[in-house]
Amino acid sequence: MPEIKLSNISKHYDEVIAVDSVNLTVRNGEYVALLGPSGCGKTTTLRIIAGLTLPTEGEVFIDGIDVTYAPPGDRDIGFVFQHFEIFPFWDVWDNVGYGPKLRGLDEMEIEKSVWEALETTKLTNKVDNLPEELNTPELQRVGLARALATGAKLMLFDEALGALDPKVKAIFQHELRKIVKKNKLTAIHVTHDQLEAMAIADRIIVMRKGKILQIGKPTELYYSPNDIFTANFLGESNFIEGVVSKVTETGSEIQLRDGSTLRTDEKAIKRGSRVVINIRHELLRLYTIERLSALNFVPGKVIGYRFLGDRHSYEVKLDSGEIIGVKEFARAPPSFKMEDTVTVRMDTSLAVVFKYPSDGLAPHLSLE
Amino acid sequence: MSPKVELKHVTKKYESLVALNDLNLTINDGEYLTLLGPTGSGKTTTLLLIAGLIQPDKGGEIYIDDVPVNDISTENRNIGFVFARYALFPHLDVVDNLIFSPRVKGENLEESRKSAREMLELMVLSGRGDALPKELSGGMKQRVALARTLMSGAKLLLLDEPLGALDARIRMALRKELRKIVKDLKITAIHATNDITEAFLISDRVAILREGTLIQIGTPAEVYEKPRNIFVANFLSDTNFFGGIVKSVDIQKKSALLVLEGELRAKTNKTSKPENFRIVLGVRAEDIQIKPRFSMDEPNHFHGEVESSKFISGTNRYEVILENKGLVIIRVKASKEWFEEGDRVTISFHPRETLLFDYPEEGLEKALELE
Amino acid sequence: MATSSFSEKIRTLEYRLSNRWCRLSAEGVTLAFFFVIILGPTIFVFSAVFLNWNEVVTTVFNDPIAGDIRWQIMRTALIRSFQIAAIATVINIIIGLPMAILIARYEFKGKEILDTLVDLPMAVPTAALGFSIFLFWGSRSGISVLFGLETGILSRGPLLIILAHIAFTYPYIVRSLKAVILGIDKTYEDAAKTLGASGFTTWRTISMPLMKEGLIAGAILSFTRSLGETGATLIVAGVYETAPILIVSWRKLLLIPATAFLSMILVTIAVIMLVLVRIMARKVGFPIEKVWPRPEQFLSGIWQRRFRNSVTIAIFLVIILLPSLFTFQYVALWWSGSPATGRFESGVFYQVFLAPDLKWAWLLISLVTSLQIATLATLINLGFGLPMAFILVRRKWGKINGILDAMIDIPLAVPSSAIGFSAFLFWRGIINPGFWLILMVHIIFTYPYFIRPVIAVIEGIDPGYEEVARTLGASDLTTFRTVSLRLTGRGILAGAIMVFTRSLGETGATIVVMGLSRTVPVYIVDLVESLALPAAAFASIIVICISLALLLTLRYISRSAEEWK
């Protein structure tokens, strides 16, 4: 089981810096996701690990061996591409058998590894089909089987589920994770879809503009983001502006623009400083109690409602004019309707307080 | 007034492939309707037919505002179309793309330029008027495509997977904006997508298509609460299905006892089926409670072991292997205590929160097939 | 097991050879072939002229007897060539564009057949084509029969040349325009329609600007092909001399310095034109500012469209197709004797097989020579052109790629008789006129015909396929053999057939370097010049049939390639 280490990796294309001094260790048997918007350098990083792109600077180690300039064929990897690239002139069997054949295995061994890969990916009834006869999910499976059949222990997935319908994708994410875990593989999975990253990975690496912003378990990134971009990119959050009015030993109090006060356990801030409170939609609750003026209760008015199946999603306009989102996991009919006056209870135990950025919020909330 | 659209007996065949099969559909004026379905279900075909870019087979008729439009060419139907890949004219800059429609209709160009600038402001694209399409990011292209369509003044908007080419996170942000714009302008909109959340977030009614056939139409709450068949139930939410038979029916208590595969016993409030009838019981992932193992031998309480436990965006998703080897998917709001892989648990659900279907003739797997 | 270890050995060998040095040396050989064999002769003509400048001056400008008469002749011929090429190109765009639109964007019964018919004149060697057109317009057994005339309605000369040039460049124009139109995403046109543009407005403001570069490239291709044409022109020109013909006749008179000078001028013009296209394609704009909704809507009406399409097809049939294939009618009529006198000895059958000068034997020999040269030229271009195509697409050398890419087209733009003459000078003393020199020349002018379709196919290949192979453990060479070649296969075949057909049909270049050898097109010219029309017609039919078979194969291949995508 391989361990991957990137040391100070950079990639420059003329003026553009695609990857900027990336340091990263992926442990044996770990499934990590490289997450970020288009152009953040995640695919370039993956291609550098695969040897399909050479870095401008830095080294790549697999199992402690410097492979920075080794051709992809010498790295013992499996790579699944976004558009699968199933060789159109071979049937499923020959596609999957190509890797083992290149490794010079004998007929028996080839047959065994191909068959195992096809069983894992549930393709045993498609052996003789040509790619043109398969639908997208099946092609995706062939791509995976072809990578598995090589026997490589390091799997690299480049938006490998990106071409699937959302529903199919949601199902296959869990299957893919199971396959990786069952075969004790190490996997690096590039995606722009935060839900996919959380569903699939042990750890997530958030990238933006060529740099790594944060590495951590899904819950760590979700509840303790290092910066506003990460907080916004994972899940759905409110960003409420305020000013620190009081700092005590147990926490601080923050005055919002409409005058109401939130108490948080954040201590590392100065009184009088401008802050942004990041609080998840589902950590808010609505009450009908009017004008309840207590800590962590903020008055507002319902201006939007959508039914989302397992949850209700409300838009509430605070007196300050700020619009916040509230998500309620419940199967009962909605408790509130448009124009209702409500009080929002903000559970700040999992909220995060950021310093108000000197360049304003907008550039940090930009998703591109 | 924005237009009303009606399709009557519309069929479209391509040689042996039936893209659309006898579709009857009415879209009310000012309504936002989503055509929801997997790849190849006929969503795009429907939009192209309404736009007049393809013609229905004989017998099918399309009406816009009660006027039959079969013989009216696309350019005279006064519709707006947003393409999946935007189709921004690559040789024209943003402003020229926006004023294309006023220009070909012979309208005053100076005025059009002015309203184009206003439109750019509305779309947060000010200062991008001179850019060529290839210089824009995905999100910007999407907004230019929408702006260009709105510039035509059309009151009927057809959107073919308009957010499909965007990164997942931007898509989330833009769908809210899209609904707001359409509603503010009081436009009738028909939107094709394969994304359930998008459909629910954006539209007044959802039409669910499969293999060219309209299966169900209604508000998000209607189709979600009362799915017509197991395909819809499965497509709209993570639903667990158990095959079984009706053991006994208690009319007075309005309940029925079922025996499911693997000798599981379940109770349901849906009692329309006779005894010994072959059924499929559906329970949604979010309707199941999960607790540490406790010994109770009652209907709707099954014992098992957590096979996988995953935190996804404020929820915990579990896969539990039951003692009879069946797999159940459970989704609950994330809380401080959760279960780890290998934990022994008992799962349960309320008789009210169940779905009861006839056992499909073609078999369970076939009935659930997504593509 | 034996086979397994054999393929294992190949893979190991490929692995060893997949290093930087082997690749660089392979690339070196490929580039050397291109610069020495393909470009060398064309460039050499410059040094030949400048080294013998004095001699050029005396023969061209200052001949002791003739004065500057040769300069006068040369200037006249050049001007004529340009006039003819310009007229033919303009007419071709006017009648070819609607045809390209018709084939690319309309669905109708018989579309496949029409598409094949449009390509037909390409399969006909120009000498045979010229002859056929002469029979149709210029002989008394042609169209004049309809009017009851005793002679042809057109005599040999400029008009007939223009008609011949229109006929043989027509398929090139329609083909390239068709490809360009098919390359435009139809969604752009759909989008324009949903925004309220009528069909005509859509074409003028969206499709035309998008196909601009293709349109200009197609026009230039047609222009240069017309400018350099020899075979057909020789037959229909009479005493009228164009520049390529002048090269042929001066070469025959052994006026070497003068011919070199003329060749140099043609090469220079070709290069300037290639550069111009690349600059112009970017600069030229289309007027899209103004729109006239009503008249344009009128023009888009269904009846107007039907009328336009019918006229397009009618023009094609009368101007292009019928004249090109008229030889068949002639041969059928004259097979067993003259239709006028009934004399058996005047008939095709007697003339070819029974006449004492054994024309069938000469035909057979020239046919064998033609096929040998075409085969060898195809194989050699396959060997050296394929790596070149890969280098051009896959190597990222920045500007150098662009320059190399433009250089590929030089043999396409230079009149083939000028290429022939340049090669004659270049190889003088090493390869004497005859079979091998013909082969060298054929390699040169068919080179771009092979490389272009192959490049197009390689550019269409998703590099992902090769990357997959590499991540699966294949070395660069193994990837090339097992994946890249498989994916280019049909492009290669298409290119090969193009080369073969072009080689089979070439006249101008061959005449200049042939010595005592004969290819079929040259033999046809000989026959026409000696007024043995029935035999010429028969020879024409033979080459047309071979080329036709090849063309149909080509179409079959490219069609199944489309299905594959």
Tab-separated table of N, CA, C and O in Angstrom, chain B residues 145-233:
chain	number	residue	atom	x	y	z
B	145	ALA	N	-25.848	34.124	-21.240
B	145	ALA	CA	-26.821	33.368	-22.033
B	145	ALA	C	-28.234	33.701	-21.600
B	145	ALA	O	-29.122	33.908	-22.432
B	146	LEU	N	-28.450	33.788	-20.299
B	146	LEU	CA	-29.779	34.120	-19.799
B	146	LEU	C	-30.158	35.552	-20.200
B	146	LEU	O	-31.256	35.802	-20.681
B	147	ALA	N	-29.195	36.467	-20.043
B	147	ALA	CA	-29.453	37.865	-20.382
B	147	ALA	C	-29.806	37.995	-21.863
B	147	ALA	O	-30.738	38.704	-22.226
B	148	ARG	N	-29.069	37.292	-22.733
B	148	ARG	CA	-29.336	37.384	-24.165
B	148	ARG	C	-30.758	36.935	-24.467
B	148	ARG	O	-31.457	37.539	-25.284
B	149	THR	N	-31.182	35.861	-23.787
B	149	THR	CA	-32.531	35.360	-24.012
B	149	THR	C	-33.569	36.368	-23.525
B	149	THR	O	-34.566	36.613	-24.200
B	150	LEU	N	-33.306	36.960	-22.352
B	150	LEU	CA	-34.274	37.919	-21.813
B	150	LEU	C	-34.375	39.154	-22.698
B	150	LEU	O	-35.431	39.766	-22.802
B	151	MET	N	-33.265	39.520	-23.349
B	151	MET	CA	-33.266	40.696	-24.224
B	151	MET	C	-34.237	40.549	-25.386
B	151	MET	O	-34.620	41.532	-26.010
B	152	SER	N	-34.585	39.319	-25.715
B	152	SER	CA	-35.505	39.134	-26.841
B	152	SER	C	-36.930	39.528	-26.436
B	152	SER	O	-37.804	39.612	-27.282
B	153	GLY	N	-37.146	39.746	-25.136
B	153	GLY	CA	-38.469	40.154	-24.684
B	153	GLY	C	-39.462	39.013	-24.657
B	153	GLY	O	-40.643	39.220	-24.417
B	154	ALA	N	-38.980	37.795	-24.877
B	154	ALA	CA	-39.886	36.651	-24.899
B	154	ALA	C	-40.474	36.429	-23.508
B	154	ALA	O	-39.813	36.636	-22.502
B	155	LYS	N	-41.731	36.018	-23.482
B	155	LYS	CA	-42.383	35.780	-22.202
B	155	LYS	C	-42.452	34.293	-21.885
B	155	LYS	O	-43.013	33.891	-20.879
B	156	LEU	N	-41.932	33.482	-22.802
B	156	LEU	CA	-41.870	32.046	-22.542
B	156	LEU	C	-40.404	31.629	-22.618
B	156	LEU	O	-39.736	31.806	-23.635
B	157	LEU	N	-39.903	31.118	-21.513
B	157	LEU	CA	-38.485	30.810	-21.426
B	157	LEU	C	-38.311	29.288	-21.363
B	157	LEU	O	-38.936	28.623	-20.541
B	158	LEU	N	-37.475	28.752	-22.273
B	158	LEU	CA	-37.187	27.321	-22.263
B	158	LEU	C	-35.735	27.147	-21.842
B	158	LEU	O	-34.843	27.721	-22.458
B	159	LEU	N	-35.507	26.403	-20.795
B	159	LEU	CA	-34.149	26.264	-20.273
B	159	LEU	C	-33.738	24.803	-20.297
B	159	LEU	O	-34.338	23.969	-19.625
B	160	ASP	N	-32.717	24.490	-21.097
B	160	ASP	CA	-32.278	23.106	-21.251
B	160	ASP	C	-31.035	22.873	-20.394
B	160	ASP	O	-29.944	23.241	-20.789
B	161	GLU	N	-31.196	22.262	-19.240
B	161	GLU	CA	-30.083	22.027	-18.308
B	161	GLU	C	-29.216	23.285	-18.205
B	161	GLU	O	-28.001	23.214	-18.372
B	162	PRO	N	-29.817	24.435	-17.886
B	162	PRO	CA	-29.059	25.688	-17.997
B	162	PRO	C	-27.897	25.760	-17.017
B	162	PRO	O	-26.969	26.538	-17.217
B	163	LEU	N	-27.938	24.977	-15.952
B	163	LEU	CA	-26.866	25.048	-14.964
B	163	LEU	C	-25.977	23.813	-15.014
B	163	LEU	O	-25.057	23.659	-14.211
B	164	GLY	N	-26.271	22.926	-15.975
B	164	GLY	CA	-25.606	21.621	-16.006
B	164	GLY	C	-24.110	21.681	-16.234
B	164	GLY	O	-23.377	20.799	-15.807
B	165	ALA	N	-23.623	22.737	-16.909
B	165	ALA	CA	-22.202	22.776	-17.234
B	165	ALA	C	-21.381	23.446	-16.136
B	165	ALA	O	-20.180	23.600	-16.264
B	166	LEU	N	-22.049	23.845	-15.046
B	166	LEU	CA	-21.329	24.596	-14.011
B	166	LEU	C	-20.817	23.691	-12.899
B	166	LEU	O	-21.318	22.602	-12.677
B	167	ASP	N	-19.821	24.196	-12.177
B	167	ASP	CA	-19.349	23.528	-10.970
B	167	ASP	C	-20.506	23.386	-9.986
B	167	ASP	O	-21.371	24.249	-9.901
B	168	ALA	N	-20.469	22.301	-9.213
B	168	ALA	CA	-21.586	21.989	-8.322
B	168	ALA	C	-21.937	23.161	-7.392
B	168	ALA	O	-23.099	23.497	-7.216
B	169	ARG	N	-20.944	23.800	-6.831
B	169	ARG	CA	-21.210	24.823	-5.823
B	169	ARG	C	-21.837	26.076	-6.450
B	169	ARG	O	-22.730	26.687	-5.868
B	170	ILE	N	-21.376	26.457	-7.649
B	170	ILE	CA	-21.958	27.626	-8.311
B	170	ILE	C	-23.391	27.335	-8.718
B	170	ILE	O	-24.261	28.198	-8.655
B	171	ARG	N	-23.610	26.092	-9.133
B	171	ARG	CA	-24.953	25.690	-9.522
B	171	ARG	C	-25.912	25.950	-8.358
B	171	ARG	O	-26.990	26.495	-8.532
B	172	MET	N	-25.493	25.581	-7.138
B	172	MET	CA	-26.332	25.803	-5.964
B	172	MET	C	-26.685	27.281	-5.821
B	172	MET	O	-27.815	27.643	-5.497
B	173	ALA	N	-25.666	28.130	-6.041
B	173	ALA	CA	-25.894	29.565	-5.844
B	173	ALA	C	-26.796	30.130	-6.937
B	173	ALA	O	-27.665	30.955	-6.663
B	174	LEU	N	-26.612	29.672	-8.174
B	174	LEU	CA	-27.315	30.301	-9.300
B	174	LEU	C	-28.777	29.900	-9.409
B	174	LEU	O	-29.584	30.628	-9.958
B	175	ARG	N	-29.136	28.706	-8.890
B	175	ARG	CA	-30.525	28.306	-9.115
B	175	ARG	C	-31.493	29.211	-8.369
B	175	ARG	O	-32.584	29.484	-8.844
B	176	LYS	N	-31.079	29.704	-7.209
B	176	LYS	CA	-31.946	30.634	-6.494
B	176	LYS	C	-32.114	31.921	-7.307
B	176	LYS	O	-33.220	32.435	-7.454
B	177	GLU	N	-30.990	32.435	-7.807
B	177	GLU	CA	-31.037	33.661	-8.619
B	177	GLU	C	-31.966	33.486	-9.810
B	177	GLU	O	-32.747	34.365	-10.144
B	178	LEU	N	-31.847	32.308	-10.449
B	178	LEU	CA	-32.616	32.060	-11.670
B	178	LEU	C	-34.114	32.157	-11.383
B	178	LEU	O	-34.866	32.836	-12.087
B	179	ARG	N	-34.555	31.491	-10.318
B	179	ARG	CA	-35.981	31.529	-10.000
B	179	ARG	C	-36.440	32.959	-9.717
B	179	ARG	O	-37.493	33.390	-10.163
B	180	LYS	N	-35.601	33.695	-9.014
B	180	LYS	CA	-35.968	35.058	-8.637
B	180	LYS	C	-36.179	35.925	-9.889
B	180	LYS	O	-37.169	36.617	-10.024
B	181	ILE	N	-35.228	35.835	-10.821
B	181	ILE	CA	-35.323	36.637	-12.045
B	181	ILE	C	-36.590	36.289	-12.812
B	181	ILE	O	-37.352	37.162	-13.232
B	182	VAL	N	-36.822	34.984	-12.985
B	182	VAL	CA	-37.991	34.553	-13.753
B	182	VAL	C	-39.272	35.041	-13.095
B	182	VAL	O	-40.185	35.531	-13.756
B	183	LYS	N	-39.336	34.931	-11.779
B	183	LYS	CA	-40.552	35.336	-11.076
B	183	LYS	C	-40.734	36.864	-11.115
B	183	LYS	O	-41.842	37.354	-11.298
B	184	ASP	N	-39.624	37.594	-10.942
B	184	ASP	CA	-39.716	39.066	-10.987
B	184	ASP	C	-40.230	39.529	-12.338
B	184	ASP	O	-40.984	40.504	-12.420
B	185	LEU	N	-39.816	38.859	-13.418
B	185	LEU	CA	-40.213	39.286	-14.756
B	185	LEU	C	-41.544	38.673	-15.180
B	185	LEU	O	-42.008	38.904	-16.283
B	186	LYS	N	-42.140	37.850	-14.300
B	186	LYS	CA	-43.441	37.215	-14.588
B	186	LYS	C	-43.417	36.452	-15.905
B	186	LYS	O	-44.254	36.643	-16.781
B	187	ILE	N	-42.424	35.599	-16.039
B	187	ILE	CA	-42.262	34.832	-17.269
B	187	ILE	C	-42.747	33.406	-17.026
B	187	ILE	O	-42.666	32.909	-15.906
B	188	THR	N	-43.275	32.775	-18.076
B	188	THR	CA	-43.537	31.339	-18.008
B	188	THR	C	-42.221	30.625	-18.325
B	188	THR	O	-41.567	30.958	-19.302
B	189	ALA	N	-41.844	29.667	-17.480
B	189	ALA	CA	-40.555	29.007	-17.712
B	189	ALA	C	-40.703	27.495	-17.685
B	189	ALA	O	-41.438	26.950	-16.857
B	190	ILE	N	-40.013	26.839	-18.626
B	190	ILE	CA	-39.964	25.375	-18.635
B	190	ILE	C	-38.488	24.988	-18.599
B	190	ILE	O	-37.704	25.413	-19.446
B	191	HIS	N	-38.119	24.205	-17.615
B	191	HIS	CA	-36.719	24.002	-17.272
B	191	HIS	C	-36.446	22.502	-17.235
B	191	HIS	O	-37.099	21.774	-16.488
B	192	ALA	N	-35.509	22.044	-18.053
B	192	ALA	CA	-35.174	20.616	-18.066
B	192	ALA	C	-33.967	20.372	-17.171
B	192	ALA	O	-32.967	21.081	-17.266
B	193	THR	N	-34.061	19.379	-16.305
B	193	THR	CA	-32.908	19.052	-15.461
B	193	THR	C	-32.977	17.603	-15.009
B	193	THR	O	-34.039	16.972	-15.054
B	194	ASN	N	-31.818	17.073	-14.586
B	194	ASN	CA	-31.816	15.731	-14.015
B	194	ASN	C	-31.509	15.797	-12.513
B	194	ASN	O	-31.297	14.787	-11.875
B	195	ASP	N	-31.505	17.011	-11.975
B	195	ASP	CA	-31.114	17.210	-10.591
B	195	ASP	C	-32.357	17.487	-9.742
B	195	ASP	O	-33.044	18.488	-9.926
B	196	ILE	N	-32.647	16.587	-8.813
B	196	ILE	CA	-33.887	16.656	-8.048
B	196	ILE	C	-33.927	17.912	-7.168
B	196	ILE	O	-34.927	18.638	-7.142
B	197	THR	N	-32.826	18.183	-6.465
B	197	THR	CA	-32.807	19.353	-5.589
B	197	THR	C	-33.053	20.617	-6.390
B	197	THR	O	-33.792	21.517	-5.978
B	198	GLU	N	-32.415	20.693	-7.560
B	198	GLU	CA	-32.607	21.856	-8.418
B	198	GLU	C	-34.085	22.012	-8.783
B	198	GLU	O	-34.646	23.099	-8.700
B	199	ALA	N	-34.702	20.894	-9.171
B	199	ALA	CA	-36.105	20.938	-9.574
B	199	ALA	C	-36.975	21.423	-8.425
B	199	ALA	O	-37.848	22.279	-8.597
B	200	PHE	N	-36.734	20.899	-7.229
B	200	PHE	CA	-37.558	21.267	-6.079
B	200	PHE	C	-37.337	22.735	-5.701
B	200	PHE	O	-38.273	23.437	-5.339
B	201	LEU	N	-36.084	23.175	-5.755
B	201	LEU	CA	-35.766	24.537	-5.348
B	201	LEU	C	-36.352	25.558	-6.295
B	201	LEU	O	-36.708	26.661	-5.904
B	202	ILE	N	-36.420	25.211	-7.576
B	202	ILE	CA	-36.624	26.237	-8.576
B	202	ILE	C	-38.060	26.332	-9.066
B	202	ILE	O	-38.498	27.380	-9.507
B	203	SER	N	-38.823	25.229	-8.978
B	203	SER	CA	-40.057	25.241	-9.769
B	203	SER	C	-41.330	25.167	-8.946
B	203	SER	O	-41.334	24.732	-7.798
B	204	ASP	N	-42.421	25.621	-9.590
B	204	ASP	CA	-43.738	25.526	-8.985
B	204	ASP	C	-44.261	24.100	-9.095
B	204	ASP	O	-44.819	23.558	-8.167
B	205	ARG	N	-44.100	23.513	-10.280
B	205	ARG	CA	-44.522	22.128	-10.471
B	205	ARG	C	-43.403	21.342	-11.142
B	205	ARG	O	-42.579	21.899	-11.869
B	206	VAL	N	-43.422	20.053	-10.903
B	206	VAL	CA	-42.404	19.169	-11.455
B	206	VAL	C	-43.090	18.111	-12.303
B	206	VAL	O	-44.070	17.510	-11.869
B	207	ALA	N	-42.610	17.916	-13.532
B	207	ALA	CA	-43.115	16.839	-14.375
B	207	ALA	C	-42.012	15.785	-14.485
B	207	ALA	O	-40.919	16.088	-14.943
B	208	ILE	N	-42.320	14.570	-14.025
B	208	ILE	CA	-41.286	13.528	-14.015
B	208	ILE	C	-41.432	12.655	-15.247
B	208	ILE	O	-42.491	12.083	-15.510
B	209	LEU	N	-40.350	12.580	-16.022
B	209	LEU	CA	-40.345	11.823	-17.265
B	209	LEU	C	-39.427	10.624	-17.136
B	209	LEU	O	-38.406	10.677	-16.447
B	210	ARG	N	-39.822	9.549	-17.819
B	210	ARG	CA	-38.938	8.389	-17.898
B	210	ARG	C	-39.131	7.744	-19.251
B	210	ARG	O	-40.269	7.447	-19.624
B	211	GLU	N	-38.043	7.535	-19.974
B	211	GLU	CA	-38.078	6.882	-21.290
B	211	GLU	C	-39.170	7.470	-22.181
B	211	GLU	O	-39.934	6.750	-22.812
B	212	GLY	N	-39.273	8.793	-22.200
B	212	GLY	CA	-40.197	9.459	-23.110
B	212	GLY	C	-41.634	9.516	-22.644
B	212	GLY	O	-42.502	9.998	-23.359
B	213	THR	N	-41.899	9.016	-21.446
B	213	THR	CA	-43.275	9.004	-20.953
B	213	THR	C	-43.383	9.873	-19.706
B	213	THR	O	-42.520	9.824	-18.839
B	214	LEU	N	-44.463	10.648	-19.640
B	214	LEU	CA	-44.725	11.458	-18.446
B	214	LEU	C	-45.285	10.545	-17.372
B	214	LEU	O	-46.303	9.889	-17.563
B	215	ILE	N	-44.629	10.490	-16.224
B	215	ILE	CA	-45.075	9.557	-15.191
B	215	ILE	C	-45.916	10.251	-14.141
B	215	ILE	O	-46.925	9.728	-13.693
B	216	GLN	N	-45.492	11.439	-13.723
B	216	GLN	CA	-46.241	12.133	-12.681
B	216	GLN	C	-45.973	13.625	-12.783
B	216	GLN	O	-44.867	14.035	-13.164
B	217	ILE	N	-46.972	14.415	-12.435
B	217	ILE	CA	-46.781	15.862	-12.433
B	217	ILE	C	-47.468	16.446	-11.207
B	217	ILE	O	-48.537	15.999	-10.809
B	218	GLY	N	-46.835	17.408	-10.566
B	218	GLY	CA	-47.422	18.015	-9.377
B	218	GLY	C	-46.433	18.938	-8.701
B	218	GLY	O	-45.301	19.104	-9.181
B	219	THR	N	-46.847	19.559	-7.592
B	219	THR	CA	-45.920	20.403	-6.856
B	219	THR	C	-44.858	19.498	-6.226
B	219	THR	O	-45.080	18.291	-6.081
B	220	PRO	N	-43.712	20.065	-5.835
B	220	PRO	CA	-42.674	19.244	-5.209
B	220	PRO	C	-43.236	18.425	-4.048
B	220	PRO	O	-42.973	17.226	-3.948
B	221	ALA	N	-44.046	19.045	-3.190
B	221	ALA	CA	-44.577	18.315	-2.036
B	221	ALA	C	-45.475	17.165	-2.483
B	221	ALA	O	-45.403	16.063	-1.939
B	222	GLU	N	-46.298	17.416	-3.509
B	222	GLU	CA	-47.205	16.355	-3.983
B	222	GLU	C	-46.445	15.141	-4.502
B	222	GLU	O	-46.727	14.007	-4.121
B	223	VAL	N	-45.493	15.383	-5.381
B	223	VAL	CA	-44.805	14.226	-5.976
B	223	VAL	C	-43.918	13.533	-4.951
B	223	VAL	O	-43.723	12.315	-4.997
B	224	TYR	N	-43.430	14.309	-3.993
B	224	TYR	CA	-42.553	13.697	-2.997
B	224	TYR	C	-43.362	12.848	-2.015
B	224	TYR	O	-42.984	11.725	-1.692
B	225	GLU	N	-44.486	13.396	-1.569
B	225	GLU	CA	-45.281	12.690	-0.565
B	225	GLU	C	-46.044	11.519	-1.174
B	225	GLU	O	-46.238	10.499	-0.530
B	226	LYS	N	-46.523	11.700	-2.394
B	226	LYS	CA	-47.341	10.640	-2.998
B	226	LYS	C	-46.771	10.201	-4.342
B	226	LYS	O	-47.357	10.451	-5.385
B	227	PRO	N	-45.635	9.538	-4.311
B	227	PRO	CA	-45.051	9.079	-5.577
B	227	PRO	C	-45.964	8.037	-6.234
B	227	PRO	O	-46.495	7.176	-5.535
B	228	ARG	N	-46.127	8.163	-7.550
B	228	ARG	CA	-47.067	7.276	-8.233
B	228	ARG	C	-46.552	5.837	-8.301
B	228	ARG	O	-47.327	4.900	-8.241
B	229	ASN	N	-45.259	5.669	-8.460
B	229	ASN	CA	-44.729	4.300	-8.499
B	229	ASN	C	-43.345	4.248	-7.846
B	229	ASN	O	-42.824	5.273	-7.404
B	230	ILE	N	-42.755	3.065	-7.799
B	230	ILE	CA	-41.495	2.953	-7.063
B	230	ILE	C	-40.359	3.664	-7.786
B	230	ILE	O	-39.412	4.111	-7.161
B	231	PHE	N	-40.487	3.834	-9.115
B	231	PHE	CA	-39.434	4.590	-9.799
B	231	PHE	C	-39.371	6.014	-9.257
B	231	PHE	O	-38.306	6.526	-8.908
B	232	VAL	N	-40.540	6.662	-9.165
B	232	VAL	CA	-40.579	8.045	-8.679
B	232	VAL	C	-40.084	8.100	-7.237
B	232	VAL	O	-39.276	8.959	-6.860
B	233	ALA	N	-40.555	7.167	-6.407
B	233	ALA	CA	-40.143	7.149	-4.999
B	233	ALA	C	-38.631	7.052	-4.885
B	233	ALA	O	-38.005	7.744	-4.090
